[in-house]
Amino acid sequence: MIALVVLSGVIFTVLDKRSGASVAVPASIESISSANNGDPVIPTISPEADYGVVFNADSPLRIDVWEDFQCPYCKFFEDAMGDYLETLIREKQAQVIYHIASFIGQESVRAANAASCAVPEGRFIEYHRALYHIQGGENSGLFSNRNLVEVGTRLGITSDSFASCVNDNQSGDVVKNVASSMKKNGVEGTPTVFINGKPWNRTTSEFRLEEFKAAVEAAKQ
């Protein structure tokens, strides 16, 4: 198992408003900032897309990304392709659909729920990026509800509705529906990517941006 990511071995603390107790916040979360937030973009969670998070629904070019926030290879994919996918979204060059799976454990379920809670806040892109930035070991305690709310706070998501959504698992049905749709879509693991309905398979052990870009550009033809 990969150890919990703590930058420089430092643990910061915050005050738990409910109990008055001092609660440790991992330094990886402490490093999150809203300084690099883009303009808010509000996607939809679409039953027609198996409850995926859909950006630019009218675009003819469609990219489906199936992932789990605790999956290390999903982090590798995000590190390589995340900025490019964000560009496609913000410039409306493609319909991008994120299907957030949750098969690695309870913390995957919590993270998937929290990411869905970020959708109406217009900060799914930033929240999605942040969860991969702080990814630690599987079910290590990092993706607790308290920490997931704190991630949102540091991204400028401060509404009571977001915190309630995370703490009360209000997007739990969305998470379950995504999980149940994996088999139907032929998804056996993560990350799995489809471009216009066709599986994209890398040709090397690495996720190479130029290879992915070439596949996307070819699909535009």
mmCIF file of C-alpha atoms in Angstrom:
data_model
loop_
_atom_site.group_PDB
_atom_site.id
_atom_site.type_symbol
_atom_site.label_atom_id
_atom_site.label_comp_id
_atom_site.label_asym_id
_atom_site.label_seq_id
_atom_site.Cartn_x
_atom_site.Cartn_y
_atom_site.Cartn_z
ATOM 1 C CA MET A 1 0.000 0.000 0.000
ATOM 2 C CA ILE A 2 1.128 3.559 -0.723
ATOM 3 C CA ALA A 3 1.510 5.657 2.403
ATOM 4 C CA LEU A 4 -0.651 8.701 3.027
ATOM 5 C CA VAL A 5 0.836 11.656 1.173
ATOM 6 C CA VAL A 6 2.076 14.253 3.645
ATOM 7 C CA LEU A 7 4.348 16.941 2.218
ATOM 8 C CA SER A 8 7.637 17.158 4.111
ATOM 9 C CA GLY A 9 6.109 14.997 6.823
ATOM 10 C CA VAL A 10 4.185 17.975 8.181
ATOM 11 C CA ILE A 11 0.650 17.763 9.531
ATOM 12 C CA PHE A 12 -1.429 20.896 9.882
ATOM 13 C CA THR A 13 -4.495 21.174 12.083
ATOM 14 C CA VAL A 14 -7.890 22.807 11.892
ATOM 15 C CA LEU A 15 -10.568 23.223 14.509
ATOM 16 C CA ASP A 16 -13.537 20.898 14.211
ATOM 17 C CA LYS A 17 -16.456 23.305 14.667
ATOM 18 C CA ARG A 18 -18.784 20.575 15.855
ATOM 19 C CA SER A 19 -16.632 19.159 18.646
ATOM 20 C CA GLY A 20 -14.137 21.939 19.305
ATOM 21 C CA ALA A 21 -11.359 19.377 18.877
ATOM 22 C CA SER A 22 -8.198 19.987 16.893
ATOM 23 C CA VAL A 23 -8.261 17.757 13.804
ATOM 24 C CA ALA A 24 -5.258 16.966 11.638
ATOM 25 C CA VAL A 25 -5.385 18.071 7.997
ATOM 26 C CA PRO A 26 -2.785 16.465 5.722
ATOM 27 C CA ALA A 27 -0.300 18.928 4.270
ATOM 28 C CA SER A 28 -1.255 17.767 0.788
ATOM 29 C CA ILE A 29 -4.691 19.289 1.380
ATOM 30 C CA GLU A 30 -3.116 22.343 2.980
ATOM 31 C CA SER A 31 -1.344 22.957 -0.346
ATOM 32 C CA ILE A 32 -4.613 23.243 -2.311
ATOM 33 C CA SER A 33 -5.527 26.769 -3.372
ATOM 34 C CA SER A 34 -8.240 28.506 -5.350
ATOM 35 C CA ALA A 35 -5.631 30.771 -6.939
ATOM 36 C CA ASN A 36 -5.592 28.761 -10.162
ATOM 37 C CA ASN A 37 -9.360 28.335 -10.472
ATOM 38 C CA GLY A 38 -10.751 29.049 -13.909
ATOM 39 C CA ASP A 39 -14.151 30.499 -14.620
ATOM 40 C CA PRO A 40 -16.898 28.325 -13.123
ATOM 41 C CA VAL A 41 -18.234 25.688 -15.513
ATOM 42 C CA ILE A 42 -21.399 23.824 -14.565
ATOM 43 C CA PRO A 43 -21.781 20.451 -16.312
ATOM 44 C CA THR A 44 -24.754 18.136 -16.004
ATOM 45 C CA ILE A 45 -25.104 14.705 -14.457
ATOM 46 C CA SER A 46 -26.969 12.887 -17.194
ATOM 47 C CA PRO A 47 -29.001 9.676 -16.844
ATOM 48 C CA GLU A 48 -28.729 9.344 -20.639
ATOM 49 C CA ALA A 49 -24.941 9.168 -20.212
ATOM 50 C CA ASP A 50 -25.185 6.624 -17.389
ATOM 51 C CA TYR A 51 -24.981 9.374 -14.770
ATOM 52 C CA GLY A 52 -21.664 10.663 -16.042
ATOM 53 C CA VAL A 53 -20.608 14.277 -15.537
ATOM 54 C CA VAL A 54 -21.204 15.792 -18.973
ATOM 55 C CA PHE A 55 -19.519 18.870 -20.410
ATOM 56 C CA ASN A 56 -20.521 20.328 -23.807
ATOM 57 C CA ALA A 57 -23.356 17.893 -24.439
ATOM 58 C CA ASP A 58 -23.969 19.253 -27.956
ATOM 59 C CA SER A 59 -20.456 18.614 -29.266
ATOM 60 C CA PRO A 60 -20.238 15.829 -31.881
ATOM 61 C CA LEU A 61 -16.820 14.722 -30.607
ATOM 62 C CA ARG A 62 -17.335 12.639 -27.457
ATOM 63 C CA ILE A 63 -14.727 11.462 -24.968
ATOM 64 C CA ASP A 64 -15.780 9.189 -22.099
ATOM 65 C CA VAL A 65 -13.372 8.758 -19.197
ATOM 66 C CA TRP A 66 -14.011 6.052 -16.599
ATOM 67 C CA GLU A 67 -11.924 6.414 -13.472
ATOM 68 C CA ASP A 68 -11.692 5.900 -9.710
ATOM 69 C CA PHE A 69 -10.131 8.600 -7.542
ATOM 70 C CA GLN A 70 -8.101 5.984 -5.645
ATOM 71 C CA CYS A 71 -6.774 4.320 -8.814
ATOM 72 C CA PRO A 72 -3.046 5.121 -9.227
ATOM 73 C CA TYR A 73 -3.161 4.648 -13.000
ATOM 74 C CA CYS A 74 -6.038 7.121 -13.141
ATOM 75 C CA LYS A 75 -3.734 9.639 -11.474
ATOM 76 C CA PHE A 76 -1.093 8.930 -14.126
ATOM 77 C CA PHE A 77 -3.739 9.531 -16.797
ATOM 78 C CA GLU A 78 -4.899 12.759 -15.138
ATOM 79 C CA ASP A 79 -1.334 14.011 -14.721
ATOM 80 C CA ALA A 80 -0.697 13.472 -18.432
ATOM 81 C CA MET A 81 -4.054 14.405 -19.968
ATOM 82 C CA GLY A 82 -5.891 16.552 -17.426
ATOM 83 C CA ASP A 83 -4.848 19.961 -18.733
ATOM 84 C CA TYR A 84 -5.601 18.930 -22.313
ATOM 85 C CA LEU A 85 -9.060 17.659 -21.403
ATOM 86 C CA GLU A 86 -9.734 20.883 -19.519
ATOM 87 C CA THR A 87 -8.783 22.839 -22.644
ATOM 88 C CA LEU A 88 -11.168 20.748 -24.744
ATOM 89 C CA ILE A 89 -13.904 21.475 -22.213
ATOM 90 C CA ARG A 90 -13.319 25.192 -21.802
ATOM 91 C CA GLU A 91 -12.855 25.807 -25.532
ATOM 92 C CA LYS A 92 -15.917 23.646 -26.279
ATOM 93 C CA GLN A 93 -13.957 21.439 -28.648
ATOM 94 C CA ALA A 94 -15.378 18.174 -27.332
ATOM 95 C CA GLN A 95 -18.061 16.614 -25.213
ATOM 96 C CA VAL A 96 -16.173 15.202 -22.236
ATOM 97 C CA ILE A 97 -17.941 12.826 -19.862
ATOM 98 C CA TYR A 98 -16.392 11.726 -16.583
ATOM 99 C CA HIS A 99 -17.751 8.484 -15.133
ATOM 100 C CA ILE A 100 -16.553 8.310 -11.533
ATOM 101 C CA ALA A 101 -16.313 4.685 -10.453
ATOM 102 C CA SER A 102 -16.017 3.593 -6.841
ATOM 103 C CA PHE A 103 -14.938 -0.042 -6.748
ATOM 104 C CA ILE A 104 -11.711 0.333 -4.750
ATOM 105 C CA GLY A 105 -13.460 0.883 -1.439
ATOM 106 C CA GLN A 106 -15.471 3.159 0.789
ATOM 107 C CA GLU A 107 -13.160 6.111 0.263
ATOM 108 C CA SER A 108 -13.721 5.828 -3.484
ATOM 109 C CA VAL A 109 -17.443 6.017 -2.765
ATOM 110 C CA ARG A 110 -16.962 9.115 -0.603
ATOM 111 C CA ALA A 111 -14.717 10.811 -3.161
ATOM 112 C CA ALA A 112 -17.123 10.071 -6.011
ATOM 113 C CA ASN A 113 -19.998 11.490 -3.987
ATOM 114 C CA ALA A 114 -18.023 14.626 -3.124
ATOM 115 C CA ALA A 115 -17.004 15.210 -6.744
ATOM 116 C CA SER A 116 -20.656 14.977 -7.761
ATOM 117 C CA CYS A 117 -21.462 17.508 -5.036
ATOM 118 C CA ALA A 118 -18.998 19.917 -6.690
ATOM 119 C CA VAL A 119 -20.948 19.841 -9.969
ATOM 120 C CA PRO A 120 -23.638 22.453 -9.104
ATOM 121 C CA GLU A 121 -20.921 24.637 -7.578
ATOM 122 C CA GLY A 122 -19.274 24.946 -11.000
ATOM 123 C CA ARG A 123 -16.021 23.552 -9.612
ATOM 124 C CA PHE A 124 -15.988 19.923 -10.717
ATOM 125 C CA ILE A 125 -12.912 20.539 -12.882
ATOM 126 C CA GLU A 126 -10.902 21.971 -10.010
ATOM 127 C CA TYR A 127 -12.191 19.461 -7.464
ATOM 128 C CA HIS A 128 -11.438 16.551 -9.787
ATOM 129 C CA ARG A 129 -7.893 17.823 -10.302
ATOM 130 C CA ALA A 130 -7.359 18.375 -6.575
ATOM 131 C CA LEU A 131 -8.390 14.852 -5.580
ATOM 132 C CA TYR A 132 -5.789 13.386 -7.903
ATOM 133 C CA HIS A 133 -3.215 15.897 -6.669
ATOM 134 C CA ILE A 134 -3.597 14.646 -3.089
ATOM 135 C CA GLN A 135 -4.154 10.955 -3.882
ATOM 136 C CA GLY A 136 -2.651 8.710 -1.196
ATOM 137 C CA GLY A 137 -2.832 5.038 -0.342
ATOM 138 C CA GLU A 138 -6.039 3.116 -0.868
ATOM 139 C CA ASN A 139 -8.555 3.600 1.951
ATOM 140 C CA SER A 140 -5.889 5.245 4.087
ATOM 141 C CA GLY A 141 -8.245 7.740 5.705
ATOM 142 C CA LEU A 142 -7.348 10.581 3.347
ATOM 143 C CA PHE A 143 -10.760 10.703 1.692
ATOM 144 C CA SER A 144 -12.770 11.175 4.864
ATOM 145 C CA ASN A 145 -15.824 13.399 4.579
ATOM 146 C CA ARG A 146 -14.099 16.026 6.714
ATOM 147 C CA ASN A 147 -11.107 16.129 4.378
ATOM 148 C CA LEU A 148 -13.309 16.128 1.279
ATOM 149 C CA VAL A 149 -15.192 19.164 2.588
ATOM 150 C CA GLU A 150 -11.863 20.809 3.391
ATOM 151 C CA VAL A 151 -10.690 20.272 -0.194
ATOM 152 C CA GLY A 152 -13.778 22.128 -1.356
ATOM 153 C CA THR A 153 -13.210 24.945 1.118
ATOM 154 C CA ARG A 154 -9.680 25.474 -0.155
ATOM 155 C CA LEU A 155 -11.048 25.658 -3.699
ATOM 156 C CA GLY A 156 -13.547 28.320 -2.665
ATOM 157 C CA ILE A 157 -16.533 25.992 -2.284
ATOM 158 C CA THR A 158 -17.910 27.258 0.994
ATOM 159 C CA SER A 159 -21.657 26.730 0.674
ATOM 160 C CA ASP A 160 -23.531 24.837 3.353
ATOM 161 C CA SER A 161 -25.198 22.846 0.585
ATOM 162 C CA PHE A 162 -21.856 21.417 -0.560
ATOM 163 C CA ALA A 163 -20.849 20.384 2.959
ATOM 164 C CA SER A 164 -24.250 18.800 3.539
ATOM 165 C CA CYS A 165 -24.074 16.979 0.219
ATOM 166 C CA VAL A 166 -20.701 15.493 1.151
ATOM 167 C CA ASN A 167 -21.526 14.636 4.752
ATOM 168 C CA ASP A 168 -24.969 13.216 3.998
ATOM 169 C CA ASN A 169 -23.958 11.290 0.861
ATOM 170 C CA GLN A 170 -26.595 13.148 -1.133
ATOM 171 C CA SER A 171 -25.152 12.019 -4.477
ATOM 172 C CA GLY A 172 -25.005 8.399 -3.367
ATOM 173 C CA ASP A 173 -27.560 7.286 -5.946
ATOM 174 C CA VAL A 174 -25.456 8.828 -8.709
ATOM 175 C CA VAL A 175 -22.415 6.914 -7.477
ATOM 176 C CA LYS A 176 -24.373 3.644 -7.382
ATOM 177 C CA ASN A 177 -25.758 4.193 -10.880
ATOM 178 C CA VAL A 178 -22.299 4.800 -12.317
ATOM 179 C CA ALA A 179 -21.033 1.640 -10.635
ATOM 180 C CA SER A 180 -23.885 -0.452 -12.009
ATOM 181 C CA SER A 181 -23.332 0.861 -15.543
ATOM 182 C CA MET A 182 -19.712 -0.273 -15.845
ATOM 183 C CA LYS A 183 -20.458 -3.803 -17.034
ATOM 184 C CA LYS A 184 -23.007 -2.590 -19.572
ATOM 185 C CA ASN A 185 -20.368 -0.334 -21.096
ATOM 186 C CA GLY A 186 -17.675 -3.000 -21.157
ATOM 187 C CA VAL A 187 -15.589 -1.284 -18.496
ATOM 188 C CA GLU A 188 -13.505 -3.798 -16.562
ATOM 189 C CA GLY A 189 -11.019 -1.438 -14.950
ATOM 190 C CA THR A 190 -9.824 2.133 -14.754
ATOM 191 C CA PRO A 191 -8.861 4.265 -16.446
ATOM 192 C CA THR A 192 -10.928 3.292 -19.465
ATOM 193 C CA VAL A 193 -11.344 5.849 -22.231
ATOM 194 C CA PHE A 194 -13.629 5.888 -25.258
ATOM 195 C CA ILE A 195 -13.352 8.356 -28.132
ATOM 196 C CA ASN A 196 -16.581 8.501 -30.112
ATOM 197 C CA GLY A 197 -17.521 5.149 -28.629
ATOM 198 C CA LYS A 198 -14.276 3.391 -29.542
ATOM 199 C CA PRO A 199 -11.820 2.287 -26.851
ATOM 200 C CA TRP A 200 -8.584 4.231 -26.716
ATOM 201 C CA ASN A 201 -5.657 1.985 -25.865
ATOM 202 C CA ARG A 202 -2.190 3.363 -25.291
ATOM 203 C CA THR A 203 0.625 1.616 -27.142
ATOM 204 C CA THR A 204 3.216 1.923 -24.369
ATOM 205 C CA SER A 205 3.256 1.470 -20.612
ATOM 206 C CA GLU A 206 3.084 5.252 -20.212
ATOM 207 C CA PHE A 207 0.235 7.659 -20.842
ATOM 208 C CA ARG A 208 1.580 9.900 -23.597
ATOM 209 C CA LEU A 209 -0.215 13.146 -24.277
ATOM 210 C CA GLU A 210 0.811 13.344 -27.922
ATOM 211 C CA GLU A 211 -0.558 9.871 -28.602
ATOM 212 C CA PHE A 212 -3.863 10.755 -26.969
ATOM 213 C CA LYS A 213 -4.048 14.077 -28.810
ATOM 214 C CA ALA A 214 -3.471 12.315 -32.112
ATOM 215 C CA ALA A 215 -6.347 9.937 -31.421
ATOM 216 C CA VAL A 216 -8.647 12.830 -30.537
ATOM 217 C CA GLU A 217 -7.671 14.785 -33.640
ATOM 218 C CA ALA A 218 -8.226 11.732 -35.838
ATOM 219 C CA ALA A 219 -11.722 11.373 -34.394
ATOM 220 C CA LYS A 220 -12.531 14.926 -35.477
ATOM 221 C CA GLN A 221 -12.163 13.975 -39.129
#
